[in-house]
Structure formats: structure tokens, C-alpha cells
Amino acid sequence: MADVLVCASSIHGHVAPMLEIATHLRGAGHTVRMTTGTRFGDRVSRAGVEFIPLSGASDIDDTDLDTAFPGRSETRGVGKVRFDVSRLFIDPIRSQWDVLTDALQRRPADVVLYETTFMGIAPLLASPAPRPPVIGCGVIPLTLSSPTVPPFGAGLPYAEGRAARFRNRVVREGIRHLVMGGPQRELRRALTDCVPEARWSGYFMDGAARVDTFLQLSVTSLDYPRPDLPPNISYVGPVLPRHSGSAALPEWWSELDGSRPVVLVTQGTLDVLDLDRLIGPTLRGLASEDVLVVAVTGGPPVERLGPLPANARAATFLPFDVLMPKVSVMVTNGGFGGVHHALAHDVPLVVAGSTEEKPEIAARVSWAGAGINLRTGTPTPTQVRDAVRSVLANDSYRTGARVVGDDIRQSDALGTIAATVTERLVRLRP
């Protein structure tokens, strides 16, 4: 059995799948430690996994990023993307590295698992010193550059042909040098601060190609074609949270009886300070439709929604694996986990995402034919209503969702990850 160290940034949507992985590995007999933000400590410990808290700049509170990072709320578009990359992911490198190296010095690990945004892994990869095998887990769309794929961060639709490749190259160079030039320089300074002899070349978003094995927690039908995918990268399917069966269901649950279409609307668990970005417009836009709208706030009390339309119900949280079989269409801001959860149940989507990696997810949903990309994070009630009508009336969206859903059901992310850990252990101990 292996001694495994699991690393996750202090972001709920990233911690959740990594904790599922840690719990599964522990159940398989491995010794597992997990480092992430202090607010997740009790949750990690309850899972029977040894908790190692992050500290300093890496111990962020993702429930209110605008308060945690003054100035963030004033940024827009590419400025917000650059701000988030610098402050949320590059600034924490030193403190993540300190925690990581301390954990490895206290007890060496046979394998280190990390998720995409845990940039504290970069000094380990860049150091010429011996290190344990490193396995990456993709909890956001694959950021790796390719001539055939629109550059990550632009939210551009996929296209083929010479003109598309030319567009990709021009936009990619613009993003690398104009938008991300500053963060790229910050990364190099952070690396040499951690490891003076660090060896790192290339674009920081191409880090998946540097690790021993990178397991993208998605399926190929929800991503663009990548004929040049490096052999160390594979798609293994999503890791979805499991429902323990103990969560109490609301008193109105019996109304989800199939007598009318159910429209689920959520802003996830991160972008929930302003529920009028998406939940509000959805409630207003569908108020006169013959549907039942279920609004899940992801944390804030439902009272913040104000009086609900007659055809709407609300909850703070609901177990998605129990809810999704009853849902006809999901309106979402494009969270990676929520989108996969819906598609795992063949639920088509209306996506309105403009922050973090959400425009990239929305573009992939549209490309897969599994839903509609509204190309805004703040749609009008009319935009939401018209999109929901289109999805309900057009079977092609359900068909597209089913294609992705079939791929998800045929995948076994946890089993593949466990097998990969065992394979790495065998290589270490022939």
C-alpha cells in the first residue's frame, strides 16, 4: 500500500472531488493525508483522512472572494482573469510549497496527488532534486495549449480549418504575452523563491504536460478534439460527490412528480453573493411558464431570494444525485462539478457563466450539443426564458446530454485513479 499526499486549493469545488479521491484511496488500504484550507479541516477529518492545514496566503476563504481580495470586485473581463490567476493561484505558491515540503519532510510520500490550481506543486516539478511521483487531477477544463483548440481563458467556440488555427495562434499569443505576461513572470519569481535552482520553461497553463500522469476528471465528449494530446494525459471521467442518504428533503419534494418539467437553477457554491446574477432572472423569466422551478442557493438562506413565484421552490442545498433524475433542464453559471452532475443524468443545460473558468465550460457544453451558452454571466429574464423554452422543445439537446452522459457512466474515475496510484507504487518497488 502507498503513502499518498493529496493537495487541493482552498476552493469548495476543488476540495470536494479531491476529498472523494482521498476517501476512496483510504478505503482501498492506502495511507492518505490531505492538505487544503482550514475551513475544510473538519470535513477532511470526518472522512478519516489525516488533515494538514494550509496557512498564510494559501488559506483563503472562498465563500467571499471579493472581501478576501480587495479590488477584485472592481475588475472585469480579462482583468478579473489576470487578478484571479495572480492572487488566488500564484500568490499562494510559497505558502503551499512550505506546507508541502514540511509534510514530505515529516513523512515521505510514495505519491503526491494535486488538483489543477494547486500551484504549490510547481516548485516540486521544477526542482532538480529527487521527488515522489506526481499525479495531477483536472478539476477544471484542460488548460493545455494546442494549435487545434481555442486558447484557455478566451471562451471562444471550437472551429476547424486553417482560419481557426490562425485565430487560435493570434489569440493564444495575445493572452500569453499581454494578459498573462505578468502572472507568468510572477510564477517564475515564485519558483526561484522556493527553489533557487528551479528549471521551468514554457507557459504556466501547460503544466499538465510536465507531471508524471495527469488525469482529467471529465470525458472526451465534453471537450474539444485533441489529436496532439500528450501520452501522460488521459480523460477518466468526473468524480461526483456521493449522497449519504441522510440529508432531509424539503416538504415540497413530492411536487417533483413529473406532472410538469422541472427547471433547476443554481449559481454553484462560489458565486453566490449576488443571487440576482442568475437565480433572480430565472425565477422572473419562468414565472409564467408551465414549469416547476427549483432554485438552489448553494449556501445563502433562501429568504434572500424574496417572495418566490407560484411555480418556484427553493432550498439552500439539495442532493444532486437524488434531484437530477427529476430535472428536465438545468440553468447554471457553469461550475465544473454541477455541469458534470447534470450530464451524468442526461440533463441538458442553459449556461450563463462569465467568471473563473466558466466561459470555457459553457463553450464546451454548447460544442457538445448538450445545451445553450448564453455567453453572459448576467442574463436577462427573457434570455433565460427563451433558452429554457428552446431546450425543452428541441430533443437534440437531450440527445447531446445523453451522449456525454453515456461516456460518464462508462467511466470509472476513482477506480482509474486508484489503479494509477498502484501502478506508480509498483514502479517504485519492483
Tab-separated table of C-alpha atoms in Angstrom:
chain	number	residue	atom	x	y	z
A	1	MET	CA	0.000	0.000	0.000
A	2	ALA	CA	1.112	3.557	-0.695
A	3	ASP	CA	1.521	6.650	1.432
A	4	VAL	CA	-0.388	9.301	-0.537
A	5	LEU	CA	-0.401	13.072	-0.085
A	6	VAL	CA	-3.407	14.856	-1.643
A	7	CYS	CA	-3.227	18.620	-2.276
A	8	ALA	CA	-6.127	20.977	-3.042
A	9	SER	CA	-6.549	24.733	-3.138
A	10	SER	CA	-8.993	26.105	-0.595
A	11	ILE	CA	-11.907	26.217	-3.053
A	12	HIS	CA	-15.005	24.127	-2.391
A	13	GLY	CA	-15.459	22.899	-5.954
A	14	HIS	CA	-11.857	21.689	-5.992
A	15	VAL	CA	-11.779	20.238	-2.492
A	16	ALA	CA	-14.924	18.136	-2.997
A	17	PRO	CA	-13.617	15.817	-5.748
A	18	MET	CA	-10.149	15.602	-4.204
A	19	LEU	CA	-11.646	14.560	-0.868
A	20	GLU	CA	-13.696	11.899	-2.657
A	21	ILE	CA	-10.445	10.658	-4.174
A	22	ALA	CA	-8.659	10.717	-0.818
A	23	THR	CA	-11.521	8.838	0.839
A	24	HIS	CA	-11.564	6.209	-1.905
A	25	LEU	CA	-7.813	5.661	-1.664
A	26	ARG	CA	-8.072	5.321	2.098
A	27	GLY	CA	-10.820	2.739	1.635
A	28	ALA	CA	-8.525	0.849	-0.728
A	29	GLY	CA	-5.993	0.489	2.070
A	30	HIS	CA	-3.621	3.354	1.348
A	31	THR	CA	-2.375	5.780	3.986
A	32	VAL	CA	-3.721	9.175	2.955
A	33	ARG	CA	-3.048	12.743	4.049
A	34	MET	CA	-4.731	15.796	2.580
A	35	THR	CA	-3.703	19.434	2.686
A	36	THR	CA	-6.206	22.189	1.964
A	37	GLY	CA	-7.771	25.237	3.640
A	38	THR	CA	-8.586	25.222	7.340
A	39	ARG	CA	-12.306	25.679	6.743
A	40	PHE	CA	-12.398	22.181	5.254
A	41	GLY	CA	-10.469	20.572	8.111
A	42	ASP	CA	-13.437	19.040	9.916
A	43	ARG	CA	-14.788	17.628	6.674
A	44	VAL	CA	-11.466	16.004	5.832
A	45	SER	CA	-11.060	14.575	9.319
A	46	ARG	CA	-14.616	13.190	9.353
A	47	ALA	CA	-13.726	11.265	6.211
A	48	GLY	CA	-10.959	9.545	8.151
A	49	VAL	CA	-8.206	11.324	6.228
A	50	GLU	CA	-5.319	12.981	8.072
A	51	PHE	CA	-5.686	16.747	7.667
A	52	ILE	CA	-2.776	19.110	7.048
A	53	PRO	CA	-3.934	22.746	7.050
A	54	LEU	CA	-2.753	25.312	4.564
A	55	SER	CA	-1.654	28.629	6.016
A	56	GLY	CA	-0.894	32.215	5.085
A	57	ALA	CA	-1.820	33.339	1.574
A	58	SER	CA	-2.967	29.851	0.590
A	59	ASP	CA	-5.581	29.568	3.347
A	60	ILE	CA	-8.234	31.624	1.562
A	61	ASP	CA	-11.950	31.908	2.292
A	62	ASP	CA	-13.674	31.116	-0.977
A	63	THR	CA	-17.119	31.993	0.391
A	64	ASP	CA	-16.436	35.709	-0.205
A	65	LEU	CA	-13.515	36.230	-2.552
A	66	ASP	CA	-14.303	39.903	-3.125
A	67	THR	CA	-13.871	40.610	0.590
A	68	ALA	CA	-10.849	38.340	0.908
A	69	PHE	CA	-9.177	40.104	-2.030
A	70	PRO	CA	-9.813	43.872	-2.024
A	71	GLY	CA	-10.051	45.278	-5.522
A	72	ARG	CA	-11.352	42.077	-7.074
A	73	SER	CA	-14.926	43.321	-7.328
A	74	GLU	CA	-13.760	46.303	-9.415
A	75	THR	CA	-12.134	44.135	-12.091
A	76	ARG	CA	-13.914	42.880	-15.189
A	77	GLY	CA	-13.228	40.591	-18.137
A	78	VAL	CA	-9.590	39.730	-18.767
A	79	GLY	CA	-8.613	41.965	-15.858
A	80	LYS	CA	-10.517	39.722	-13.463
A	81	VAL	CA	-8.983	36.614	-15.002
A	82	ARG	CA	-5.495	38.084	-14.551
A	83	PHE	CA	-6.339	39.203	-10.991
A	84	ASP	CA	-7.616	35.762	-10.017
A	85	VAL	CA	-4.654	33.917	-11.508
A	86	SER	CA	-2.199	36.183	-9.691
A	87	ARG	CA	-3.908	36.455	-6.325
A	88	LEU	CA	-5.725	33.128	-5.965
A	89	PHE	CA	-3.215	30.772	-7.537
A	90	ILE	CA	0.270	32.295	-7.876
A	91	ASP	CA	0.492	34.327	-4.661
A	92	PRO	CA	-0.194	31.174	-2.556
A	93	ILE	CA	2.669	29.219	-4.150
A	94	ARG	CA	5.179	29.964	-1.401
A	95	SER	CA	2.888	29.059	1.492
A	96	GLN	CA	1.594	25.957	-0.317
A	97	TRP	CA	5.176	24.924	-1.010
A	98	ASP	CA	6.150	25.385	2.624
A	99	VAL	CA	3.273	23.163	3.771
A	100	LEU	CA	4.007	20.588	1.067
A	101	THR	CA	7.720	20.333	1.809
A	102	ASP	CA	7.114	20.222	5.561
A	103	ALA	CA	4.668	17.339	5.097
A	104	LEU	CA	7.132	15.443	2.901
A	105	GLN	CA	9.990	16.024	5.333
A	106	ARG	CA	7.918	14.814	8.271
A	107	ARG	CA	6.882	11.693	6.384
A	108	PRO	CA	7.881	10.960	2.799
A	109	ALA	CA	5.039	10.156	0.417
A	110	ASP	CA	5.074	7.462	-2.240
A	111	VAL	CA	2.767	9.503	-4.471
A	112	VAL	CA	1.568	13.131	-4.488
A	113	LEU	CA	-1.829	13.966	-5.982
A	114	TYR	CA	-2.787	17.561	-6.708
A	115	GLU	CA	-5.590	19.393	-8.496
A	116	THR	CA	-5.061	21.809	-11.372
A	117	THR	CA	-4.974	25.052	-9.390
A	118	PHE	CA	-2.711	23.895	-6.543
A	119	MET	CA	0.270	25.783	-7.946
A	120	GLY	CA	2.433	24.919	-4.958
A	121	ILE	CA	3.221	21.726	-6.854
A	122	ALA	CA	5.187	23.716	-9.459
A	123	PRO	CA	8.394	24.086	-7.377
A	124	LEU	CA	8.382	20.322	-6.809
A	125	LEU	CA	8.142	19.738	-10.558
A	126	ALA	CA	10.756	22.399	-11.343
A	127	SER	CA	13.291	21.232	-8.767
A	128	PRO	CA	16.188	19.070	-9.971
A	129	ALA	CA	16.086	17.208	-6.650
A	130	PRO	CA	14.595	13.699	-6.408
A	131	ARG	CA	10.859	13.696	-5.766
A	132	PRO	CA	7.959	11.255	-5.452
A	133	PRO	CA	5.750	10.564	-8.481
A	134	VAL	CA	3.199	13.326	-9.091
A	135	ILE	CA	-0.328	12.705	-10.375
A	136	GLY	CA	-2.423	15.677	-11.457
A	137	CYS	CA	-6.212	15.726	-11.354
A	138	GLY	CA	-8.032	18.108	-13.696
A	139	VAL	CA	-10.909	19.755	-11.811
A	140	ILE	CA	-11.374	22.454	-14.454
A	141	PRO	CA	-11.277	22.161	-18.264
A	142	LEU	CA	-7.878	21.118	-19.560
A	143	THR	CA	-5.787	24.281	-19.933
A	144	LEU	CA	-3.083	22.724	-22.126
A	145	SER	CA	-2.292	24.708	-25.279
A	146	SER	CA	-2.855	23.182	-28.704
A	147	PRO	CA	-2.952	24.578	-32.250
A	148	THR	CA	-6.348	22.942	-32.747
A	149	VAL	CA	-8.009	24.237	-29.568
A	150	PRO	CA	-9.016	27.816	-28.681
A	151	PRO	CA	-6.636	29.173	-26.020
A	152	PHE	CA	-7.868	28.713	-22.479
A	153	GLY	CA	-9.400	31.833	-20.982
A	154	ALA	CA	-10.900	33.300	-24.137
A	155	GLY	CA	-14.124	31.291	-24.048
A	156	LEU	CA	-14.029	31.010	-27.833
A	157	PRO	CA	-16.054	28.354	-29.655
A	158	TYR	CA	-14.239	25.450	-31.258
A	159	ALA	CA	-13.703	25.613	-35.003
A	160	GLU	CA	-11.684	23.663	-37.546
A	161	GLY	CA	-9.629	24.670	-40.543
A	162	ARG	CA	-6.732	26.999	-41.322
A	163	ALA	CA	-8.632	30.155	-40.370
A	164	ALA	CA	-9.464	28.696	-36.959
A	165	ARG	CA	-5.854	27.693	-36.350
A	166	PHE	CA	-4.729	31.184	-37.297
A	167	ARG	CA	-7.290	32.660	-34.882
A	168	ASN	CA	-6.150	30.296	-32.143
A	169	ARG	CA	-2.498	31.246	-32.638
A	170	VAL	CA	-3.128	35.002	-32.638
A	171	VAL	CA	-5.384	34.912	-29.582
A	172	ARG	CA	-3.078	32.483	-27.769
A	173	GLU	CA	-0.073	34.767	-28.210
A	174	GLY	CA	-2.124	37.760	-27.104
A	175	ILE	CA	-3.246	36.001	-23.942
A	176	ARG	CA	0.223	34.671	-23.128
A	177	HIS	CA	2.092	37.937	-23.561
A	178	LEU	CA	-0.480	40.671	-22.922
A	179	VAL	CA	-2.981	39.163	-20.490
A	180	MET	CA	-0.873	36.548	-18.705
A	181	GLY	CA	2.599	38.006	-19.181
A	182	GLY	CA	2.533	39.459	-15.672
A	183	PRO	CA	1.351	36.255	-13.961
A	184	GLN	CA	3.930	34.275	-15.959
A	185	ARG	CA	6.729	36.471	-14.596
A	186	GLU	CA	5.252	36.229	-11.095
A	187	LEU	CA	5.303	32.448	-11.361
A	188	ARG	CA	8.980	32.384	-12.281
A	189	ARG	CA	9.838	34.657	-9.356
A	190	ALA	CA	7.809	32.455	-7.024
A	191	LEU	CA	9.563	29.339	-8.278
A	192	THR	CA	13.057	30.724	-7.752
A	193	ASP	CA	11.994	31.978	-4.325
A	194	CYS	CA	11.018	28.414	-3.405
A	195	VAL	CA	13.758	26.584	-5.326
A	196	PRO	CA	16.654	28.815	-6.462
A	197	GLU	CA	17.795	26.201	-8.975
A	198	ALA	CA	14.263	25.718	-10.371
A	199	ARG	CA	14.037	24.662	-14.005
A	200	TRP	CA	10.834	25.794	-15.681
A	201	SER	CA	10.178	26.774	-19.258
A	202	GLY	CA	7.032	27.313	-21.252
A	203	TYR	CA	3.587	28.625	-20.427
A	204	PHE	CA	2.385	28.023	-16.878
A	205	MET	CA	-1.040	26.796	-18.049
A	206	ASP	CA	0.667	23.908	-19.829
A	207	GLY	CA	1.725	22.324	-16.545
A	208	ALA	CA	-0.294	19.155	-17.168
A	209	ALA	CA	2.330	18.067	-19.679
A	210	ARG	CA	5.071	18.260	-17.019
A	211	VAL	CA	3.706	15.784	-14.469
A	212	ASP	CA	4.187	12.022	-14.474
A	213	THR	CA	0.483	11.389	-15.029
A	214	PHE	CA	-2.379	13.846	-15.468
A	215	LEU	CA	-5.921	12.531	-15.106
A	216	GLN	CA	-8.549	14.900	-16.479
A	217	LEU	CA	-11.753	14.461	-14.475
A	218	SER	CA	-14.023	14.649	-17.488
A	219	VAL	CA	-14.831	12.778	-20.697
A	220	THR	CA	-13.656	13.460	-24.234
A	221	SER	CA	-17.198	14.119	-25.476
A	222	LEU	CA	-17.271	17.244	-23.284
A	223	ASP	CA	-14.011	18.616	-24.612
A	224	TYR	CA	-12.644	19.668	-27.961
A	225	PRO	CA	-10.784	17.164	-30.153
A	226	ARG	CA	-7.106	16.963	-29.189
A	227	PRO	CA	-5.180	14.831	-31.684
A	228	ASP	CA	-1.903	16.009	-30.137
A	229	LEU	CA	-2.731	15.069	-26.534
A	230	PRO	CA	0.484	14.044	-24.711
A	231	PRO	CA	0.598	10.379	-23.617
A	232	ASN	CA	0.765	11.297	-19.923
A	233	ILE	CA	-2.718	12.870	-20.058
A	234	SER	CA	-5.959	10.890	-20.107
A	235	TYR	CA	-9.652	11.518	-19.515
A	236	VAL	CA	-11.002	9.337	-16.712
A	237	GLY	CA	-14.482	10.747	-16.063
A	238	PRO	CA	-15.722	13.058	-13.316
A	239	VAL	CA	-15.596	12.466	-9.578
A	240	LEU	CA	-19.078	13.288	-8.325
A	241	PRO	CA	-19.997	13.668	-4.646
A	242	ARG	CA	-21.978	10.821	-3.165
A	243	HIS	CA	-25.234	11.306	-1.259
A	244	SER	CA	-25.131	9.652	2.144
A	245	GLY	CA	-28.912	9.291	2.232
A	246	SER	CA	-29.165	11.217	5.492
A	247	ALA	CA	-29.979	14.654	4.056
A	248	ALA	CA	-33.515	15.795	4.822
A	249	LEU	CA	-35.602	16.573	1.760
A	250	PRO	CA	-37.889	19.636	1.723
A	251	GLU	CA	-41.601	19.265	2.354
A	252	TRP	CA	-42.366	20.212	-1.248
A	253	TRP	CA	-40.310	17.310	-2.640
A	254	SER	CA	-43.454	15.357	-3.578
A	255	GLU	CA	-44.304	18.083	-6.100
A	256	LEU	CA	-41.463	16.797	-8.279
A	257	ASP	CA	-43.840	14.177	-9.613
A	258	GLY	CA	-43.295	14.575	-13.345
A	259	SER	CA	-46.555	16.426	-13.952
A	260	ARG	CA	-44.618	19.343	-15.447
A	261	PRO	CA	-40.999	19.991	-16.427
A	262	VAL	CA	-38.626	20.746	-13.564
A	263	VAL	CA	-36.083	23.517	-14.144
A	264	LEU	CA	-33.170	23.561	-11.707
A	265	VAL	CA	-31.298	26.842	-11.302
A	266	THR	CA	-28.101	27.266	-9.307
A	267	GLN	CA	-25.089	29.552	-9.103
A	268	GLY	CA	-22.977	26.839	-7.518
A	269	THR	CA	-21.246	27.397	-4.189
A	270	LEU	CA	-18.677	30.080	-5.115
A	271	ASP	CA	-20.509	32.852	-6.968
A	272	VAL	CA	-23.390	33.209	-4.501
A	273	LEU	CA	-23.039	36.687	-3.020
A	274	ASP	CA	-25.395	38.173	-5.616
A	275	LEU	CA	-28.201	35.715	-6.272
A	276	ASP	CA	-29.669	38.108	-8.800
A	277	ARG	CA	-26.928	37.297	-11.294
A	278	LEU	CA	-28.723	34.150	-12.435
A	279	ILE	CA	-31.245	32.771	-9.947
A	280	GLY	CA	-33.253	36.001	-9.860
A	281	PRO	CA	-33.571	36.383	-13.654
A	282	THR	CA	-34.501	32.710	-13.946
A	283	LEU	CA	-37.275	32.999	-11.365
A	284	ARG	CA	-38.672	36.086	-13.072
A	285	GLY	CA	-38.259	34.795	-16.604
A	286	LEU	CA	-40.024	31.499	-15.903
A	287	ALA	CA	-42.706	32.829	-13.543
A	288	SER	CA	-45.444	32.452	-16.161
A	289	GLU	CA	-44.176	29.211	-17.710
A	290	ASP	CA	-45.765	25.816	-17.124
A	291	VAL	CA	-42.717	24.505	-15.275
A	292	LEU	CA	-41.657	23.984	-11.685
A	293	VAL	CA	-38.502	25.971	-10.898
A	294	VAL	CA	-36.215	24.639	-8.170
A	295	ALA	CA	-33.681	27.239	-7.000
A	296	VAL	CA	-30.670	26.001	-5.022
A	297	THR	CA	-28.767	28.889	-3.434
A	298	GLY	CA	-25.579	26.964	-2.603
A	299	GLY	CA	-25.238	28.499	0.856
A	300	PRO	CA	-27.186	31.734	1.362
A	301	PRO	CA	-30.560	31.431	3.110
A	302	VAL	CA	-33.499	31.127	0.741
A	303	GLU	CA	-35.039	34.228	2.314
A	304	ARG	CA	-32.535	36.286	0.328
A	305	LEU	CA	-34.466	35.392	-2.801
A	306	GLY	CA	-37.500	37.324	-1.590
A	307	PRO	CA	-41.050	36.205	-2.415
A	308	LEU	CA	-40.993	33.297	-4.842
A	309	PRO	CA	-43.252	32.987	-7.897
A	310	ALA	CA	-46.078	30.490	-7.518
A	311	ASN	CA	-44.231	27.950	-9.667
A	312	ALA	CA	-40.934	28.121	-7.759
A	313	ARG	CA	-39.450	26.319	-4.769
A	314	ALA	CA	-36.102	26.962	-3.095
A	315	ALA	CA	-33.527	25.258	-0.902
A	316	THR	CA	-30.065	26.050	0.366
A	317	PHE	CA	-28.695	22.654	-0.659
A	318	LEU	CA	-30.187	19.545	-2.249
A	319	PRO	CA	-28.544	16.177	-3.003
A	320	PHE	CA	-28.000	16.393	-6.754
A	321	ASP	CA	-27.827	12.637	-7.302
A	322	VAL	CA	-31.379	12.389	-5.926
A	323	LEU	CA	-32.622	15.579	-7.586
A	324	MET	CA	-31.179	15.214	-11.096
A	325	PRO	CA	-33.375	12.285	-12.233
A	326	LYS	CA	-36.353	14.597	-11.745
A	327	VAL	CA	-34.871	17.580	-13.629
A	328	SER	CA	-35.718	18.453	-17.245
A	329	VAL	CA	-33.198	21.272	-17.726
A	330	MET	CA	-30.580	22.910	-15.526
A	331	VAL	CA	-29.823	26.636	-15.601
A	332	THR	CA	-26.311	27.145	-14.243
A	333	ASN	CA	-23.376	29.524	-14.187
A	334	GLY	CA	-21.211	26.668	-15.402
A	335	GLY	CA	-19.488	25.106	-12.413
A	336	PHE	CA	-17.379	22.108	-13.450
A	337	GLY	CA	-18.890	19.720	-10.913
A	338	GLY	CA	-22.501	20.790	-11.365
A	339	VAL	CA	-22.316	20.545	-15.157
A	340	HIS	CA	-20.918	17.017	-14.972
A	341	HIS	CA	-23.514	16.035	-12.391
A	342	ALA	CA	-26.318	17.178	-14.685
A	343	LEU	CA	-24.877	15.475	-17.752
A	344	ALA	CA	-24.319	12.262	-15.797
A	345	HIS	CA	-28.138	12.166	-15.611
A	346	ASP	CA	-28.672	13.244	-19.249
A	347	VAL	CA	-29.929	16.679	-18.159
A	348	PRO	CA	-29.393	19.394	-20.813
A	349	LEU	CA	-28.155	22.803	-19.748
A	350	VAL	CA	-28.568	26.534	-20.109
A	351	VAL	CA	-25.216	28.037	-19.114
A	352	ALA	CA	-24.614	31.655	-18.119
A	353	GLY	CA	-21.019	31.922	-16.914
A	354	SER	CA	-18.562	34.807	-17.086
A	355	THR	CA	-16.174	34.270	-14.161
A	356	GLU	CA	-13.268	31.903	-13.464
A	357	GLU	CA	-13.205	29.040	-15.992
A	358	LYS	CA	-16.969	29.088	-16.533
A	359	PRO	CA	-16.967	30.606	-20.064
A	360	GLU	CA	-14.761	27.695	-21.129
A	361	ILE	CA	-17.205	25.191	-19.652
A	362	ALA	CA	-20.157	26.950	-21.283
A	363	ALA	CA	-18.433	26.844	-24.669
A	364	ARG	CA	-17.808	23.108	-24.327
A	365	VAL	CA	-21.424	22.405	-23.364
A	366	SER	CA	-22.546	24.227	-26.498
A	367	TRP	CA	-19.992	22.417	-28.684
A	368	ALA	CA	-21.174	19.048	-27.332
A	369	GLY	CA	-24.757	19.929	-28.259
A	370	ALA	CA	-25.759	19.396	-24.632
A	371	GLY	CA	-27.137	22.866	-24.003
A	372	ILE	CA	-27.163	26.569	-24.775
A	373	ASN	CA	-24.371	29.011	-23.969
A	374	LEU	CA	-25.876	32.416	-23.155
A	375	ARG	CA	-22.375	33.988	-23.373
A	376	THR	CA	-23.025	36.214	-20.367
A	377	GLY	CA	-22.954	35.830	-16.609
A	378	THR	CA	-25.877	38.179	-16.064
A	379	PRO	CA	-28.649	37.192	-18.487
A	380	THR	CA	-31.998	38.935	-18.694
A	381	PRO	CA	-35.169	37.090	-17.683
A	382	THR	CA	-36.149	36.962	-21.347
A	383	GLN	CA	-32.838	35.371	-22.353
A	384	VAL	CA	-33.255	32.650	-19.744
A	385	ARG	CA	-36.901	32.049	-20.642
A	386	ASP	CA	-36.192	31.742	-24.362
A	387	ALA	CA	-33.245	29.407	-23.792
A	388	VAL	CA	-35.225	27.142	-21.467
A	389	ARG	CA	-38.063	27.034	-23.974
A	390	SER	CA	-35.622	26.049	-26.719
A	391	VAL	CA	-34.039	23.274	-24.675
A	392	LEU	CA	-37.410	21.848	-23.656
A	393	ALA	CA	-38.738	21.990	-27.216
A	394	ASN	CA	-35.670	20.623	-29.006
A	395	ASP	CA	-34.809	16.980	-28.372
A	396	SER	CA	-31.317	17.484	-29.797
A	397	TYR	CA	-30.139	18.995	-26.508
A	398	ARG	CA	-31.330	15.982	-24.554
A	399	THR	CA	-29.629	13.764	-27.131
A	400	GLY	CA	-26.375	15.703	-26.773
A	401	ALA	CA	-26.588	15.440	-22.996
A	402	ARG	CA	-27.199	11.701	-23.281
A	403	VAL	CA	-24.084	11.218	-25.413
A	404	VAL	CA	-21.960	12.841	-22.708
A	405	GLY	CA	-23.915	11.013	-20.013
A	406	ASP	CA	-23.205	7.657	-21.640
A	407	ASP	CA	-19.486	8.433	-21.598
A	408	ILE	CA	-19.635	9.463	-17.948
A	409	ARG	CA	-21.480	6.284	-16.950
A	410	GLN	CA	-18.897	4.168	-18.759
A	411	SER	CA	-16.053	5.878	-16.902
A	412	ASP	CA	-14.637	4.948	-13.513
A	413	ALA	CA	-12.591	7.872	-12.291
A	414	LEU	CA	-12.000	6.604	-8.762
A	415	GLY	CA	-11.054	3.135	-9.954
A	416	THR	CA	-8.682	4.543	-12.563
A	417	ILE	CA	-7.043	6.873	-10.047
A	418	ALA	CA	-6.564	4.018	-7.573
A	419	ALA	CA	-5.070	1.843	-10.316
A	420	THR	CA	-2.729	4.664	-11.323
A	421	VAL	CA	-1.512	5.039	-7.738
A	422	THR	CA	-0.885	1.292	-7.565
A	423	GLU	CA	0.958	1.376	-10.891
A	424	ARG	CA	3.227	4.152	-9.634
A	425	LEU	CA	3.853	2.196	-6.453
A	426	VAL	CA	4.848	-0.893	-8.454
A	427	ARG	CA	7.332	1.190	-10.446
A	428	LEU	CA	8.869	2.398	-7.193
A	429	ARG	CA	9.024	-1.074	-5.646
A	430	PRO	CA	9.680	-3.643	-8.382
